[in-house]
PDB file of C-alpha atoms in Angstrom:
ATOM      1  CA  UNK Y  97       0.000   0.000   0.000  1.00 94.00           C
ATOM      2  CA  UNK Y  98       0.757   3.448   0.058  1.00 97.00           C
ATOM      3  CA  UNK Y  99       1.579   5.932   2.771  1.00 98.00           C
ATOM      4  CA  UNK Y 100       2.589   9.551   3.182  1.00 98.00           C
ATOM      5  CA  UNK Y 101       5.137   9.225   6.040  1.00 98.00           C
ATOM      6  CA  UNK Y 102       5.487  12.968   8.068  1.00 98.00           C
ATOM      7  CA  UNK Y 103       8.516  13.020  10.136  1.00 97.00           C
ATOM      8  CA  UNK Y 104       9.253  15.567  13.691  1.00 97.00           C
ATOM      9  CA  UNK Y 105      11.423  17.108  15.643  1.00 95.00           C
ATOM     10  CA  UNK Y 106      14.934  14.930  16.146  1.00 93.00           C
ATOM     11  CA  UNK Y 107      13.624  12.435  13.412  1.00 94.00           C
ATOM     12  CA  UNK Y 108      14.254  15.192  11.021  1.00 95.00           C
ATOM     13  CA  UNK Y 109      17.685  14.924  11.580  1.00 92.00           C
ATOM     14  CA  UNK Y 110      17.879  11.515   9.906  1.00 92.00           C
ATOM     15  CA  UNK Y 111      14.424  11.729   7.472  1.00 94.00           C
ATOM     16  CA  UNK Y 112      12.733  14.862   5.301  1.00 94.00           C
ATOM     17  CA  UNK Y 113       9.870  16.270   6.527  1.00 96.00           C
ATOM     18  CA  UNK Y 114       7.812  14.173   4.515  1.00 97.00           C
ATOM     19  CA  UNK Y 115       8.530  10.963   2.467  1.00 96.00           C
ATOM     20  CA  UNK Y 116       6.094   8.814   0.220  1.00 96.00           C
ATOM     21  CA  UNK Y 117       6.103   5.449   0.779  1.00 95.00           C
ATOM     22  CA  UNK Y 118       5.145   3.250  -2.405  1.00 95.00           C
ATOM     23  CA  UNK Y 119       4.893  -0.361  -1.414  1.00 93.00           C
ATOM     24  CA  UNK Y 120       4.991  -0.536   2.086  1.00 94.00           C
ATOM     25  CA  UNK Y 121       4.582  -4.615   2.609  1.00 92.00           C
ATOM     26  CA  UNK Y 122       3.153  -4.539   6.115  1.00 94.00           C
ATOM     27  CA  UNK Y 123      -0.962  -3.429   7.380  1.00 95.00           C
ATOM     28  CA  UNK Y 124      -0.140  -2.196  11.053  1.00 97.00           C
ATOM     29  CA  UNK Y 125       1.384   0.542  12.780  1.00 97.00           C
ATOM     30  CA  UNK Y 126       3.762  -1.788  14.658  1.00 96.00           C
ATOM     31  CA  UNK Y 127       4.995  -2.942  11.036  1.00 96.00           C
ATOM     32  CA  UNK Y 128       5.995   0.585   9.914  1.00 96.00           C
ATOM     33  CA  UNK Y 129       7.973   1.135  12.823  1.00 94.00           C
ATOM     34  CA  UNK Y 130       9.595  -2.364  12.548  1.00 93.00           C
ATOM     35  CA  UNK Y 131      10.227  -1.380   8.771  1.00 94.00           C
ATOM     36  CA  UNK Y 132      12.074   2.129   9.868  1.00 94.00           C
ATOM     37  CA  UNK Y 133      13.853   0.131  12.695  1.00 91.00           C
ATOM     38  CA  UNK Y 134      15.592  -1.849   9.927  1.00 91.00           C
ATOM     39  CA  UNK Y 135      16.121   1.749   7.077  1.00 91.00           C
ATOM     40  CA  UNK Y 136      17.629   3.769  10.201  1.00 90.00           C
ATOM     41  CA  UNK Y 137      19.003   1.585  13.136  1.00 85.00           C
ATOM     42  CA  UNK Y 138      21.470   3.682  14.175  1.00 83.00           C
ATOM     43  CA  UNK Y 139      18.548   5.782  15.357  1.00 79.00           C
ATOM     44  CA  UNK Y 140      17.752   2.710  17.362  1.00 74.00           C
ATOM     45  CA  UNK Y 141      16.657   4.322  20.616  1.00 85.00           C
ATOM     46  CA  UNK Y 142      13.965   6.694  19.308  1.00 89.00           C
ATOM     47  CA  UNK Y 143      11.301   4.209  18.247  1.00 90.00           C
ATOM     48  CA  UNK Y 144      10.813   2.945  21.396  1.00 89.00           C
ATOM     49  CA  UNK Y 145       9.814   6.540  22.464  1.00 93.00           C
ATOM     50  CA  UNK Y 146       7.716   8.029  19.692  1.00 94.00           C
ATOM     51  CA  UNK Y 147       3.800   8.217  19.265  1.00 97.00           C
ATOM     52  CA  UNK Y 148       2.313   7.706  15.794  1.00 98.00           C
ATOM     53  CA  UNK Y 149      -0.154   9.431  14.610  1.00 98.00           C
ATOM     54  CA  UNK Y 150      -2.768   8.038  11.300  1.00 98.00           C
ATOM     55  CA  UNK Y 151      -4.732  10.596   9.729  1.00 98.00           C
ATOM     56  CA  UNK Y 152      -4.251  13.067  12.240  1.00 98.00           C
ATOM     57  CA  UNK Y 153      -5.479  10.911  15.530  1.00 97.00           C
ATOM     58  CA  UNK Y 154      -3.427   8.930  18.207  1.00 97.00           C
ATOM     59  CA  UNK Y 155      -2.527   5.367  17.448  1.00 97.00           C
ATOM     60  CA  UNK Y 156      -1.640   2.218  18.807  1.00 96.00           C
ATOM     61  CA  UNK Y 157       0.935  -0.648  17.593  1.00 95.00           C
ATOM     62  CA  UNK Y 158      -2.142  -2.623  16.620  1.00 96.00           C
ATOM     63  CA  UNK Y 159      -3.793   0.310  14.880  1.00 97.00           C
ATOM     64  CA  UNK Y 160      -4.464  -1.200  10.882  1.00 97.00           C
ATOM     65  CA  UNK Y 161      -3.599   0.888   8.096  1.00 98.00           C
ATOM     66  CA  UNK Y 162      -5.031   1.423   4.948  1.00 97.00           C
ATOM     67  CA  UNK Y 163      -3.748   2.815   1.488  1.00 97.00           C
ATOM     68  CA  UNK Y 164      -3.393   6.510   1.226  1.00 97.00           C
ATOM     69  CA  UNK Y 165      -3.536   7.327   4.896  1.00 98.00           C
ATOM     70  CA  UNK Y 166      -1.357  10.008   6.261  1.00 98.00           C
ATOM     71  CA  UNK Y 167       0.878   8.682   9.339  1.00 98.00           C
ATOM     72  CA  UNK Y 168       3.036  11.104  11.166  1.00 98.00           C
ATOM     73  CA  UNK Y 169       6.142   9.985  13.342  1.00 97.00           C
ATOM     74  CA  UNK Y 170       5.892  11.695  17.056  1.00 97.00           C
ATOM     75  CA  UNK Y 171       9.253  11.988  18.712  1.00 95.00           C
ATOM     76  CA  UNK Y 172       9.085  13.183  22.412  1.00 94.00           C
ATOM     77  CA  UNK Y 173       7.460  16.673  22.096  1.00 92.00           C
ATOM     78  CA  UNK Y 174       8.863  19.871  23.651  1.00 87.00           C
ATOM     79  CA  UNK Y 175       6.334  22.848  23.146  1.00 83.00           C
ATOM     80  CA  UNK Y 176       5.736  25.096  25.613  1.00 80.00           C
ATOM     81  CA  UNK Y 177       8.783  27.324  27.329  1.00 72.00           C
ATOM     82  CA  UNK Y 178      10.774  27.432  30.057  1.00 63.00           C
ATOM     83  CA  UNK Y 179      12.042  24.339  32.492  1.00 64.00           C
ATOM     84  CA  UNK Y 180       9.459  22.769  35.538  1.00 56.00           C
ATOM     85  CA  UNK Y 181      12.999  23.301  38.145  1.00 55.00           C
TER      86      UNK Y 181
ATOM     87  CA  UNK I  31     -12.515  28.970  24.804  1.00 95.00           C
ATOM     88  CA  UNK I  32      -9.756  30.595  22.840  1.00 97.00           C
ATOM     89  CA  UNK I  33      -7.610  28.133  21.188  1.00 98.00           C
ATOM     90  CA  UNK I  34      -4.810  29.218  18.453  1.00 98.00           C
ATOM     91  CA  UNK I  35      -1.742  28.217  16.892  1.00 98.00           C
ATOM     92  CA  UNK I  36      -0.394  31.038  15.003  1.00 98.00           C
ATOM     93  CA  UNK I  37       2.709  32.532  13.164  1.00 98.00           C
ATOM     94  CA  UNK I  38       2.197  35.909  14.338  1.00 97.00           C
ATOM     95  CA  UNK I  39       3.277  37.487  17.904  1.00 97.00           C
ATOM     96  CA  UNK I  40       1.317  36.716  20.286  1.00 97.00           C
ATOM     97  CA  UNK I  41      -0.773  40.113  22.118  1.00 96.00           C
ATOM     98  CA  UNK I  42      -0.768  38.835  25.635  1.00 95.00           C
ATOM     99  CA  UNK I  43      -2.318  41.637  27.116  1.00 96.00           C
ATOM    100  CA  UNK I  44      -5.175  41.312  24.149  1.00 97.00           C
ATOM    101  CA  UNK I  45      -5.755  37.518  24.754  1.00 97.00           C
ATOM    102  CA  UNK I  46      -6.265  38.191  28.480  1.00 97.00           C
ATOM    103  CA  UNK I  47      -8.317  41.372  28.474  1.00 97.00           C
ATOM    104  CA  UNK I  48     -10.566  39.296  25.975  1.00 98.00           C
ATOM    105  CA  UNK I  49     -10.483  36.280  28.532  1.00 98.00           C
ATOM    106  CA  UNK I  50     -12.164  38.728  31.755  1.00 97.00           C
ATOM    107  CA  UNK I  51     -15.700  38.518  32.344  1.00 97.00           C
ATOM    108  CA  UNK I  52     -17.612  40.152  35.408  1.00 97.00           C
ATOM    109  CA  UNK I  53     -18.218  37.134  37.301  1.00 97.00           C
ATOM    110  CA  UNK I  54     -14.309  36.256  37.751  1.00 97.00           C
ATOM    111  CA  UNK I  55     -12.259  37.576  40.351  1.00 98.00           C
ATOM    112  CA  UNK I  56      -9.135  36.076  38.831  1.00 98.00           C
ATOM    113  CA  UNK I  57      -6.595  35.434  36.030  1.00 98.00           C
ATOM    114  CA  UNK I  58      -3.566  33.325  36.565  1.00 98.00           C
ATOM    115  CA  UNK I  59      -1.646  34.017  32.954  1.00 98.00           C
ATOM    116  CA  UNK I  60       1.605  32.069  32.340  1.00 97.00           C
ATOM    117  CA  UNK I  61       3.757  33.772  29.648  1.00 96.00           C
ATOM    118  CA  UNK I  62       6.422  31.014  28.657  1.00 96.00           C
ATOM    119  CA  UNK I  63       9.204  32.966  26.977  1.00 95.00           C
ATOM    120  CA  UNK I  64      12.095  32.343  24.809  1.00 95.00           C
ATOM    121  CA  UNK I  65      15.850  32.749  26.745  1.00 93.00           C
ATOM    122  CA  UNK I  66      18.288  33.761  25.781  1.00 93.00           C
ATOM    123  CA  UNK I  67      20.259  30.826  26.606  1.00 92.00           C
ATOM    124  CA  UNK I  68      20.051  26.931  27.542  1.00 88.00           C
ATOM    125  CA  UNK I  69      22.762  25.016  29.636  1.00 86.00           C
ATOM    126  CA  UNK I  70      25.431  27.578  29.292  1.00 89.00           C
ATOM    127  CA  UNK I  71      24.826  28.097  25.150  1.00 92.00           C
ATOM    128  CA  UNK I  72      23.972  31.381  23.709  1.00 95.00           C
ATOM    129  CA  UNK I  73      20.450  30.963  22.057  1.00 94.00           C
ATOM    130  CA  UNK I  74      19.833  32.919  18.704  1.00 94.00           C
ATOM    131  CA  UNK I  75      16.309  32.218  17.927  1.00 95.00           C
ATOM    132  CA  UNK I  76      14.109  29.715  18.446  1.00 96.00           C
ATOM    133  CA  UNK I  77      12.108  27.088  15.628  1.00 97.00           C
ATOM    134  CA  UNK I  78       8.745  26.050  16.419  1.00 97.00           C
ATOM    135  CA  UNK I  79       7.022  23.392  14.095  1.00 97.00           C
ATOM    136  CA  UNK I  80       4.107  21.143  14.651  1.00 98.00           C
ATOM    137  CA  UNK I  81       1.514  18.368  13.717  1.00 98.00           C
ATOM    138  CA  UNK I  82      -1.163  21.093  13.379  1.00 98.00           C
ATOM    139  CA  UNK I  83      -4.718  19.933  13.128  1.00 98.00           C
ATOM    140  CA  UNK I  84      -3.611  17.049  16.302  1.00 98.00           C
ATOM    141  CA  UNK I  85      -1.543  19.768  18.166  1.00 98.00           C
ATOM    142  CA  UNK I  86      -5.006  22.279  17.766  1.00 98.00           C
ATOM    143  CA  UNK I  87      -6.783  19.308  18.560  1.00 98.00           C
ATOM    144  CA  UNK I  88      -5.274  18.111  21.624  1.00 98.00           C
ATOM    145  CA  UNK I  89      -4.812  21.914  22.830  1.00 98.00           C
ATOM    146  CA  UNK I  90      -8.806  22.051  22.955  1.00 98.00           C
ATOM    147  CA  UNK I  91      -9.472  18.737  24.616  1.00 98.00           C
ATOM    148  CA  UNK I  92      -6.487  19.976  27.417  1.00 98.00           C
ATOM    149  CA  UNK I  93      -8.615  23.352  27.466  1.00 98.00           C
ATOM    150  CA  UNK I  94     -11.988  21.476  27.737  1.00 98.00           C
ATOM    151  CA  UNK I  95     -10.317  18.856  30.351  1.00 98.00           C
ATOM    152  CA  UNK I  96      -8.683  21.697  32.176  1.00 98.00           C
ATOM    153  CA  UNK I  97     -12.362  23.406  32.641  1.00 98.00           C
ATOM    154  CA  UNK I  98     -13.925  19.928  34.102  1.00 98.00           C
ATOM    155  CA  UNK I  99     -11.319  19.342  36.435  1.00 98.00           C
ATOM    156  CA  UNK I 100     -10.539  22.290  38.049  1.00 98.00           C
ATOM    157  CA  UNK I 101     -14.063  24.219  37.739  1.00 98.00           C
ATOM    158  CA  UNK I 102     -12.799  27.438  36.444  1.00 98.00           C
ATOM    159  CA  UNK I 103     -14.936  29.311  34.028  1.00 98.00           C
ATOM    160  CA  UNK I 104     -12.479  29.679  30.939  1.00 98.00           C
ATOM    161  CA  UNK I 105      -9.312  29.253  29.634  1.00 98.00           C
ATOM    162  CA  UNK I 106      -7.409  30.349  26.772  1.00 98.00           C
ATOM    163  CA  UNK I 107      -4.309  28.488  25.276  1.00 98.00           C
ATOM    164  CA  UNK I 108      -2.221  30.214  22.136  1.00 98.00           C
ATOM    165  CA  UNK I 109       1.155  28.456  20.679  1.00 98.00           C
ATOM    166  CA  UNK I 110       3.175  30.366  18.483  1.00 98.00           C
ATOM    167  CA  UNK I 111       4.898  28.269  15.612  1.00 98.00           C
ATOM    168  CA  UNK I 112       8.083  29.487  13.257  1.00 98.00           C
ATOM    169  CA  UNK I 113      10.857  31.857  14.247  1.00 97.00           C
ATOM    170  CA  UNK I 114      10.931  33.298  17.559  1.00 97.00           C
ATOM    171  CA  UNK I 115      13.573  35.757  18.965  1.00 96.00           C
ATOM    172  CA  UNK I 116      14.803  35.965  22.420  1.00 95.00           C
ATOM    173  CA  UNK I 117      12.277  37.388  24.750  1.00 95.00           C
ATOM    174  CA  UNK I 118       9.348  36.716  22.504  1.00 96.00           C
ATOM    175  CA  UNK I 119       5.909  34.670  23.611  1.00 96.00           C
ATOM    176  CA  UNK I 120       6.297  30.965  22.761  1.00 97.00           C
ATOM    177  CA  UNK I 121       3.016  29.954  24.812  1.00 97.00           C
ATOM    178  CA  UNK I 122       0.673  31.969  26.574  1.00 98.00           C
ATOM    179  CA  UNK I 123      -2.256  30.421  28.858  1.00 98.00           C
ATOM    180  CA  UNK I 124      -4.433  32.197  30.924  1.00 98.00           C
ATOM    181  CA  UNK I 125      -7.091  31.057  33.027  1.00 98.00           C
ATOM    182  CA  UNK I 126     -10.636  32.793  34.558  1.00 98.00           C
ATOM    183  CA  UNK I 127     -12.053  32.135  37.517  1.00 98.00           C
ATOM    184  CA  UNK I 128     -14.401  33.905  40.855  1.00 97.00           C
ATOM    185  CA  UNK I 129     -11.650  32.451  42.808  1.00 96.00           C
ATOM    186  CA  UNK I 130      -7.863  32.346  42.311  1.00 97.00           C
ATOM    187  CA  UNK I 131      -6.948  28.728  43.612  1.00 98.00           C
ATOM    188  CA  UNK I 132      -8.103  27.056  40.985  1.00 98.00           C
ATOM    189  CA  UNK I 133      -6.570  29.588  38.531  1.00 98.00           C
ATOM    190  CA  UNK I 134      -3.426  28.668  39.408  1.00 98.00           C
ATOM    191  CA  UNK I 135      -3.613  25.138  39.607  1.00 98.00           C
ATOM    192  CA  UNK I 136      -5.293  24.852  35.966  1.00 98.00           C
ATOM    193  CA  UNK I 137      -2.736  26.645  34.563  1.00 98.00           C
ATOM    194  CA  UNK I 138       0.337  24.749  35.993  1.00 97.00           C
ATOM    195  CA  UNK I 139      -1.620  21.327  34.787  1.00 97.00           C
ATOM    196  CA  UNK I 140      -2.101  22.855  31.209  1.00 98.00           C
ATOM    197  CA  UNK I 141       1.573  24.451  30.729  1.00 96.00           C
ATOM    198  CA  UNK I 142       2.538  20.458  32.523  1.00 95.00           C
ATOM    199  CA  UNK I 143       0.173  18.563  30.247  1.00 96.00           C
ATOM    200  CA  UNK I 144       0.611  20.661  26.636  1.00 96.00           C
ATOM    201  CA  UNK I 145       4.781  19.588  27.224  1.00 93.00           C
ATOM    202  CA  UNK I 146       4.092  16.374  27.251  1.00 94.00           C
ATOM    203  CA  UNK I 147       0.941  15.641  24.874  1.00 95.00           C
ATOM    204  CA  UNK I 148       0.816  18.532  21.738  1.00 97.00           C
ATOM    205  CA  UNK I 149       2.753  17.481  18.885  1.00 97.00           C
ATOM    206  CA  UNK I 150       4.970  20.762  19.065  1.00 97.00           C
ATOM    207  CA  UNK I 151       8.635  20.435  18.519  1.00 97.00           C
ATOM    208  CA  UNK I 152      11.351  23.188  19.470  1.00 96.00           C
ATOM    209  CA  UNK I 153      14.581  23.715  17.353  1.00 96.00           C
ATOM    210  CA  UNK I 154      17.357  25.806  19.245  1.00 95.00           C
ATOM    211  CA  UNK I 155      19.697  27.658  16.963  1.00 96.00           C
ATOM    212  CA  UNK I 156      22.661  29.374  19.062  1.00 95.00           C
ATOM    213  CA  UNK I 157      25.597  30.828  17.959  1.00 93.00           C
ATOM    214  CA  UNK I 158      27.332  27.868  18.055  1.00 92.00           C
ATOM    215  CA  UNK I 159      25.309  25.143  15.873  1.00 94.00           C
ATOM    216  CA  UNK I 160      21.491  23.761  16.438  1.00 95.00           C
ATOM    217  CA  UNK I 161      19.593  21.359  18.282  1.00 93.00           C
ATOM    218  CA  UNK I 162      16.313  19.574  19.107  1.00 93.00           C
ATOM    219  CA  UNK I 163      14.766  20.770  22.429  1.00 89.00           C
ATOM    220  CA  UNK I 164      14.555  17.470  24.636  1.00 85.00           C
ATOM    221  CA  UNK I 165      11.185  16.467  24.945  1.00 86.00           C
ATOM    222  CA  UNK I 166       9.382  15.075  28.040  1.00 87.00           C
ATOM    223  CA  UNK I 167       8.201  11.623  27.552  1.00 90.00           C
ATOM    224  CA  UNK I 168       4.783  11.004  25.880  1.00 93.00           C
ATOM    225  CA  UNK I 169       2.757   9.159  28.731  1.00 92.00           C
ATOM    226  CA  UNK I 170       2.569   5.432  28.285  1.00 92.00           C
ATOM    227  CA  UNK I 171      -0.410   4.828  26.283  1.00 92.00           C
ATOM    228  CA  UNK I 172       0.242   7.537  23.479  1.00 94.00           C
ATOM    229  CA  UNK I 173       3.935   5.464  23.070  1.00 93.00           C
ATOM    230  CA  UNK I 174       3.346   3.243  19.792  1.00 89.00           C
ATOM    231  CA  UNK I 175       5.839   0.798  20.512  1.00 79.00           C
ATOM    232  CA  UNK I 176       4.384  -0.186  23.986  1.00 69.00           C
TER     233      UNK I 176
END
């Protein structure tokens, strides 16, 4: 299927902003990460830390995707100003 | 409710003057500002970017959460996004109440909750190179991998 991949914050570092992805092989959200685990391991640490979000909502590992949608790669945020201390 | 991401400066004194009603007897405002420096490195400007119709999105439910918990009578919650300069408004919430207590708890919970929850991300640039602001971890159930 196909998927327009959005990348944030640190990922950026490593990705464009956006990417298109032509064939991706897998159907869930826990098989995209598993595919980007394998393109960029030396980013290893990351994916165990990000949120994913399809079509502009939350998601879970288990959430299904489906050709077309738009899913966006959530590193830790940091909005807001200032430090809590 | 006055919700916003925008590209423009923010008008503080505007957003809060717009927030008072008759029936409160206080606003707690929190006016998180760009420094002009972060562990020891001269900052330049700062680089605000974000997942906008989620970050707007979340930003509302935090407002509409932030009403039901703590009882006040309104908020209001602006982000700015793009290039900021030393000094300027990167977040301003304010909060409207009859009494000030719960003022000032609602707004420490949203400035608490939006750092953790609104897909905003911060780019430093200082004189010496850029970085990523270090995010606070996303609680458990919005991780992807869990």
């Amino acid at each position: 299927m196909r998927l327009e991949v959005l990348f944030f914050g640190v990922l950026r570092d490593r990705f464009s902003e956006r990417e298109e992805l032509l064939q991706f092989p897998g159907s869930t959200v826990a098989e995209l990460l598993r595919y980007y685990r394998a393109v960029a391991p030396e980013s290893a640490g990351i994916w165990e830390t990000i949120a994913v979000a399809v079509n502009q909502q939350y998601a879970t590992a288990a959430t299904v995707l489906r050709d077309g949608d738009e899913v966006a790669l959530l590193p830790p945020v940091s909005g807001g100003a200032g430090d809590a201390r | 409710m006055h919700v916003e991401l925008t590209r423009e400066v923010i008008d503080a004194e505007g957003v809060v003057r717009a927030l008072k009603q008759g029936s409160d007897g206080a606003v707690t405002v929190f006016d998180g500002i760009v420094r002009d420096n972060t562990r020891g490195r001269q900052t330049q400007r700062l680089e605000y970017t974000a997942l906008e119709p989620l970050a707007l999105t979340e930003m509302r439910r935090l407002c509409e959460e932030a009403v039901e918990r703590f009882g006040v009578r309104d908020v209001a919650l602006v982000h700015r996004l793009g290039d900021l300069v030393v000094g300027e408004t990167s977040v301003l919430i304010a909060v409207a109440s009859a009494h000030r207590g719960v003022t000032f708890e609602a707004c420490r919970w949203l400035i608490d909750t939006l750092k953790k929850t609104v897909p905003i991300y911060k780019r430093e640039i200082f004189v010496d190179g850029a970085e990523w602001g270090h995010g606070e971890p996303f609680p458990p159930e919005l991780v992807a991998s869990r």
